[in-house]
Amino acid sequence: MNLHQFKFVQEAVRRNLNLTEAAKALHTSQPGVSKAIIELEEELGVEIFARHGKRLKRITEPGQHVLASIELIMREVGNLKRIGEQFSAQDSGTLSIATTHTQARYVLPVPVAKLREAYPKVNVSLHQGSPDQVARMVIDEVAEIGIATESLADYAELVTMPCYEWQHVLVLPQGHPLADKERISLEDLANEPIITYHPSFTGRTRIDHAFAQKKLTPRIALEAIDSDVIKTYVRLGLGVGIVAEMAVRDDTNADLVVRPMGHIFGVNIARVAFKRSAYLRNFVFKFAELLSDRLDRNLIAKALSGQHQDYEL
């Protein structure tokens, strides 16, 4: 058996058992992929995949165990490569970060700039997506570190750690009746057209949950993944906006009134994620430490090795 066979099995699973798509991703032929998998099955003495004709239909029970072992082997192969990179070029390389738009736009600029000061030979590659896409990019090793508020803690393949807390804020145009109200209630918001995040982004689940608990139905006028877009439509008078507090922290425009909403929507926790048992280079640890004073190299290393459980704030 060899690593090529392991890669072919992995890619077949990633491509929903479509060998043609797996072959394209691996830049090889479909018959070559099929033959390599069959040869591995013959050597192991078990079928990894159940078939209908030449098509793969599902992963067999022994195949699930084989796949788990292959994932472990390929992860360690990746670690070996990174160890080589670490010792041949300890202060250079590429840091790949998977994150959401809000994190990339409002949270990461300062730590990225500080990392570049400390490691001027390190290039940074930002991959943006939904929280679920962020998790998948870390699992698939497209990125070494993921940062998001939702979803990251839902994946067993990831080690996740809390990074910082934040709350939602209400943004209102100047002169709006709610701007002068001492304490805004959920009932007040239920009477307004609301502009806020798409359901899978930036703590939107907390917003929906708060309304559901009070048996209220929010009047969602517009959903977006970009806080700047939300603020733009608030300025145009389409409704009141609910955004993350970091999206208004450095906003110098005085045409919007900002009111904290933690008393209604609670506190959100942004988390960082690493793939379990991953080997991290020095500058990845450094970047995590720049993200939050709650994170340090020893704590992350213990968590990756299984010596420290995921924890909450």
Coordinates of N, CA, C and O in Angstrom, one line a residue, residues 152-213:
L152 N -17.7 26.6 14.8 CA -16.4 26.0 14.9 C -16.4 24.9 16.0 O -15.8 23.8 15.9
A153 N -17.1 25.1 17.1 CA -17.1 24.1 18.2 C -18.0 22.9 17.9 O -18.0 21.9 18.7
D154 N -18.6 22.9 16.7 CA -19.5 21.8 16.4 C -18.8 20.6 15.7 O -19.4 19.6 15.3
Y155 N -17.5 20.8 15.4 CA -16.8 19.8 14.6 C -15.7 19.1 15.5 O -14.8 19.7 16.1
A156 N -15.9 17.7 15.6 CA -15.0 16.9 16.4 C -13.6 16.9 15.9 O -12.6 16.7 16.7
E157 N -13.4 17.2 14.6 CA -12.0 17.2 14.1 C -11.2 18.4 14.5 O -10.0 18.5 14.2
L158 N -11.9 19.4 15.1 CA -11.2 20.7 15.4 C -11.0 20.8 16.9 O -11.8 20.4 17.7
V159 N -9.9 21.4 17.3 CA -9.7 22.0 18.6 C -10.0 23.4 18.6 O -9.5 24.2 17.7
T160 N -11.0 23.9 19.4 CA -11.4 25.2 19.4 C -11.2 25.9 20.7 O -11.3 25.2 21.8
M161 N -10.9 27.2 20.7 CA -10.6 27.9 21.9 C -11.3 29.3 21.8 O -11.2 29.9 20.7
P162 N -11.8 29.8 22.9 CA -12.4 31.1 22.9 C -11.4 32.2 22.7 O -10.3 32.1 23.3
C163 N -11.7 33.2 21.9 CA -10.7 34.2 21.6 C -11.1 35.5 22.3 O -10.3 36.1 23.0
Y164 N -12.3 36.0 22.1 CA -12.8 37.2 22.7 C -14.3 37.2 22.7 O -14.9 36.5 22.0
E165 N -14.8 38.1 23.6 CA -16.3 38.3 23.7 C -16.7 39.5 23.0 O -16.0 40.5 22.9
W166 N -17.9 39.5 22.4 CA -18.4 40.7 21.8 C -20.0 40.7 21.9 O -20.6 39.7 22.1
Q167 N -20.6 41.9 21.7 CA -22.0 42.0 21.7 C -22.5 42.7 20.4 O -21.8 43.3 19.7
H168 N -23.8 42.5 20.2 CA -24.4 43.2 19.1 C -24.8 44.6 19.5 O -25.0 44.9 20.7
V169 N -24.8 45.5 18.5 CA -25.3 46.9 18.7 C -26.3 47.2 17.7 O -26.4 46.7 16.6
L170 N -27.2 48.2 18.1 CA -28.2 48.7 17.2 C -27.7 50.0 16.6 O -27.1 50.8 17.3
V171 N -27.8 50.1 15.3 CA -27.4 51.3 14.6 C -28.6 52.0 14.0 O -29.4 51.3 13.3
L172 N -28.8 53.3 14.3 CA -30.0 54.0 13.9 C -29.6 55.3 13.2 O -28.6 55.9 13.6
P173 N -30.4 55.7 12.3 CA -30.1 57.1 11.7 C -30.4 58.2 12.7 O -31.3 58.0 13.6
Q174 N -29.7 59.3 12.6 CA -30.0 60.4 13.5 C -31.4 60.8 13.4 O -32.0 60.9 12.3
G175 N -32.1 61.1 14.5 CA -33.4 61.5 14.5 C -34.4 60.4 14.6 O -35.7 60.6 14.7
H176 N -34.0 59.1 14.6 CA -34.9 58.0 14.7 C -35.5 58.0 16.2 O -34.8 58.3 17.1
P177 N -36.8 57.7 16.3 CA -37.5 57.8 17.6 C -36.8 56.9 18.7 O -36.8 57.3 19.9
L178 N -36.2 55.8 18.3 CA -35.5 55.0 19.3 C -34.2 55.5 19.8 O -33.7 55.1 20.8
A179 N -33.7 56.5 19.0 CA -32.3 57.0 19.4 C -32.3 57.7 20.7 O -31.3 57.7 21.4
D180 N -33.4 58.2 21.1 CA -33.5 59.0 22.4 C -34.1 58.1 23.5 O -34.2 58.6 24.7
K181 N -34.5 56.9 23.2 CA -35.1 56.1 24.3 C -34.0 55.5 25.2 O -33.0 55.1 24.8
E182 N -34.3 55.6 26.5 CA -33.2 55.3 27.5 C -32.9 53.8 27.4 O -31.7 53.4 27.5
R183 N -33.9 52.9 27.4 CA -33.6 51.5 27.3 C -34.5 50.8 26.2 O -35.7 50.8 26.4
I184 N -33.9 50.4 25.2 CA -34.6 49.8 24.0 C -34.9 48.3 24.4 O -34.1 47.6 24.8
S185 N -36.2 48.0 24.1 CA -36.6 46.6 24.4 C -36.8 45.8 23.1 O -36.8 46.4 22.0
L186 N -36.9 44.5 23.3 CA -37.1 43.6 22.1 C -38.4 44.0 21.4 O -38.6 43.9 20.2
E187 N -39.4 44.3 22.2 CA -40.7 44.7 21.6 C -40.6 46.0 20.8 O -41.3 46.1 19.7
D188 N -39.7 46.9 21.2 CA -39.5 48.1 20.3 C -38.9 47.6 19.0 O -39.3 48.1 17.9
L189 N -38.0 46.7 19.0 CA -37.3 46.3 17.8 C -38.3 45.5 16.9 O -38.2 45.6 15.6
A190 N -39.2 44.8 17.5 CA -40.2 44.0 16.7 C -41.1 44.8 15.9 O -41.7 44.4 14.9
N191 N -41.2 46.1 16.2 CA -42.1 47.0 15.5 C -41.3 47.7 14.3 O -41.9 48.5 13.6
E192 N -40.0 47.4 14.2 CA -39.2 48.1 13.2 C -38.7 47.2 12.1 O -38.5 46.0 12.4
P193 N -38.6 47.6 10.9 CA -37.9 46.8 9.9 C -36.4 46.7 10.3 O -35.8 47.7 10.6
I194 N -35.9 45.5 10.2 CA -34.6 45.2 10.7 C -33.7 44.8 9.6 O -34.0 44.0 8.7
I195 N -32.5 45.4 9.6 CA -31.4 45.0 8.7 C -30.3 44.4 9.4 O -29.7 45.0 10.4
T196 N -30.0 43.1 9.2 CA -28.9 42.5 9.9 C -28.3 41.3 9.1 O -28.5 41.3 7.9
Y197 N -27.6 40.5 9.8 CA -26.8 39.5 9.1 C -27.6 38.3 8.6 O -28.7 38.0 9.1
H198 N -27.0 37.6 7.6 CA -27.6 36.4 7.1 C -27.6 35.4 8.3 O -26.7 35.4 9.2
P199 N -28.6 34.5 8.3 CA -28.7 33.5 9.5 C -27.5 32.8 9.9 O -27.4 32.4 11.0
S200 N -26.6 32.5 9.0 CA -25.4 31.7 9.4 C -24.2 32.5 9.8 O -23.1 32.0 10.0
F201 N -24.3 33.8 9.9 CA -23.2 34.7 10.1 C -23.3 35.5 11.4 O -24.4 35.9 11.8
T202 N -22.2 35.8 12.0 CA -22.0 36.8 13.0 C -23.1 36.9 14.1 O -23.7 37.9 14.4
G203 N -23.3 35.7 14.8 CA -24.2 35.7 15.9 C -25.6 35.9 15.6 O -26.4 36.1 16.5
R204 N -26.0 35.7 14.4 CA -27.4 35.9 14.0 C -28.3 34.9 14.8 O -29.5 35.2 15.1
T205 N -27.8 33.7 15.1 CA -28.6 32.7 15.8 C -29.1 33.3 17.2 O -30.2 33.0 17.7
R206 N -28.2 34.1 17.8 CA -28.6 34.7 19.1 C -29.8 35.7 18.9 O -30.7 35.9 19.8
I207 N -29.7 36.5 17.8 CA -30.8 37.4 17.5 C -32.1 36.7 17.3 O -33.2 37.0 17.9
D208 N -32.1 35.6 16.5 CA -33.3 34.9 16.3 C -33.8 34.2 17.5 O -35.1 34.2 17.8
H209 N -32.9 33.7 18.3 CA -33.3 33.0 19.6 C -34.0 34.0 20.5 O -35.0 33.6 21.2
A210 N -33.5 35.2 20.6 CA -34.1 36.2 21.5 C -35.5 36.5 21.2 O -36.4 36.6 22.0
F211 N -35.8 36.7 19.9 CA -37.1 36.9 19.4 C -38.0 35.7 19.7 O -39.2 35.8 20.1
A212 N -37.5 34.5 19.4 CA -38.3 33.3 19.6 C -38.7 33.1 21.0 O -39.8 32.7 21.3
Q213 N -37.8 33.4 21.9 CA -38.1 33.2 23.3 C -39.2 34.1 23.8 O -40.0 33.7 24.7

